[in-house]
Short mmCIF file of C-alpha atoms in Angstrom, two decimals:
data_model
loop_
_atom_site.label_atom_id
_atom_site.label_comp_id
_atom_site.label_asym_id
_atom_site.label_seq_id
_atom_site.Cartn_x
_atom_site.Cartn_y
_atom_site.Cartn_z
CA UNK A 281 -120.69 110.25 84.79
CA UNK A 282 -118.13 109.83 81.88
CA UNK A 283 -119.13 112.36 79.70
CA UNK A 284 -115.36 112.54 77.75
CA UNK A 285 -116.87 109.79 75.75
CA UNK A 286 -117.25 111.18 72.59
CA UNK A 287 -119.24 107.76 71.22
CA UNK A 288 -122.92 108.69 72.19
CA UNK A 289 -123.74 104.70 72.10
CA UNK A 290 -120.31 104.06 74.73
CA UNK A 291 -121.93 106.83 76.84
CA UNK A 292 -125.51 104.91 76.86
CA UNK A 293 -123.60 101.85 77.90
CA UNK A 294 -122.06 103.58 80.91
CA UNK A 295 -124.98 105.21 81.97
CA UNK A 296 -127.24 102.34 81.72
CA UNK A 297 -124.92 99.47 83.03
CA UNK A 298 -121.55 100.89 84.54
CA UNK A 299 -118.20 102.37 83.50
CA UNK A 300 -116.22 99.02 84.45
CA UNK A 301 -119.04 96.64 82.98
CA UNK A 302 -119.40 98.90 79.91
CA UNK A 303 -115.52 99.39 78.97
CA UNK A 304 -114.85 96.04 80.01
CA UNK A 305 -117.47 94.26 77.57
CA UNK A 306 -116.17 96.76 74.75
CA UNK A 307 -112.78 96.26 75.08
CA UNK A 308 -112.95 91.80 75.66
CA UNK A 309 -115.87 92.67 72.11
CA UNK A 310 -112.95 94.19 70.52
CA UNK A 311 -110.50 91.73 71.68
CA UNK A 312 -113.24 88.83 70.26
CA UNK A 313 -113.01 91.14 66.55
CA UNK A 314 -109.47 91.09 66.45
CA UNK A 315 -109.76 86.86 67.19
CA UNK A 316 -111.84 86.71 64.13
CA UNK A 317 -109.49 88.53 61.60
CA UNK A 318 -106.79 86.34 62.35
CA UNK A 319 -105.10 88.78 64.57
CA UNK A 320 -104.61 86.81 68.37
CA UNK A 321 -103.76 83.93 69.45
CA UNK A 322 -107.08 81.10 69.16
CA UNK A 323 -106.40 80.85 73.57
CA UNK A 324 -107.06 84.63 74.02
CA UNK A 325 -110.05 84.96 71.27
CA UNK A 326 -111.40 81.57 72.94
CA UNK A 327 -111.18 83.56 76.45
CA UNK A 328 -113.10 86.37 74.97
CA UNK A 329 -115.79 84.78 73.93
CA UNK A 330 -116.32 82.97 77.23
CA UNK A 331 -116.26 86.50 79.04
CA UNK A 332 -118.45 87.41 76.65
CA UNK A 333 -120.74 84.55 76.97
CA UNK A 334 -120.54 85.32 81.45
CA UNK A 335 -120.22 88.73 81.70
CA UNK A 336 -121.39 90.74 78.80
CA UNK A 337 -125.39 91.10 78.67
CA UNK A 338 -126.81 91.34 75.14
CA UNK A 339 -128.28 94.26 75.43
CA UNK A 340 -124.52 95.47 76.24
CA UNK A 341 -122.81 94.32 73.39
CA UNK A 342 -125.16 95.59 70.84
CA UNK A 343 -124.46 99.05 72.07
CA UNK A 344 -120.74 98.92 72.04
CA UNK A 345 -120.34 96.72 69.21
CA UNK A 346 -120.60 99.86 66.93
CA UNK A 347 -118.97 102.33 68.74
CA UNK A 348 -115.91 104.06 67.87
CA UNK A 349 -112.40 105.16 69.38
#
């Protein structure tokens, strides 16, 4: 398992889905954040979401949406 993560949320994530599905769906989530400040391009924020929308259960994002670097 990944236990350098220091987020205790990130490391429910992992355990219960998969590293690659976990950090994936966190990093496209925080991708989707930065889309909403203003802060990418409308094309890559748009992508997000629909990666979001396939690939990211839920359940998923509610526990990474919190967590921390």
């Amino acid at each position: 398992m990944m236990y350098f993560l220091a987020d205790e949320r990130l490391k429910a994530a992992v355990e219960k889905f998969s590293p690659d599905v976990a950090l994936r769906c966190r990093t496209v989530y925080q991708i989707y954040k930065l889309y909403k400040q203003g802060l990418v391009t409308q094309s890559v924020g748009e992508r997000a979401v629909e990666i979001l929308k396939k690939e990211c259960p839920k359940e998923l994002i509610e526990l990474v949406a919190p967590t921390v670097d």
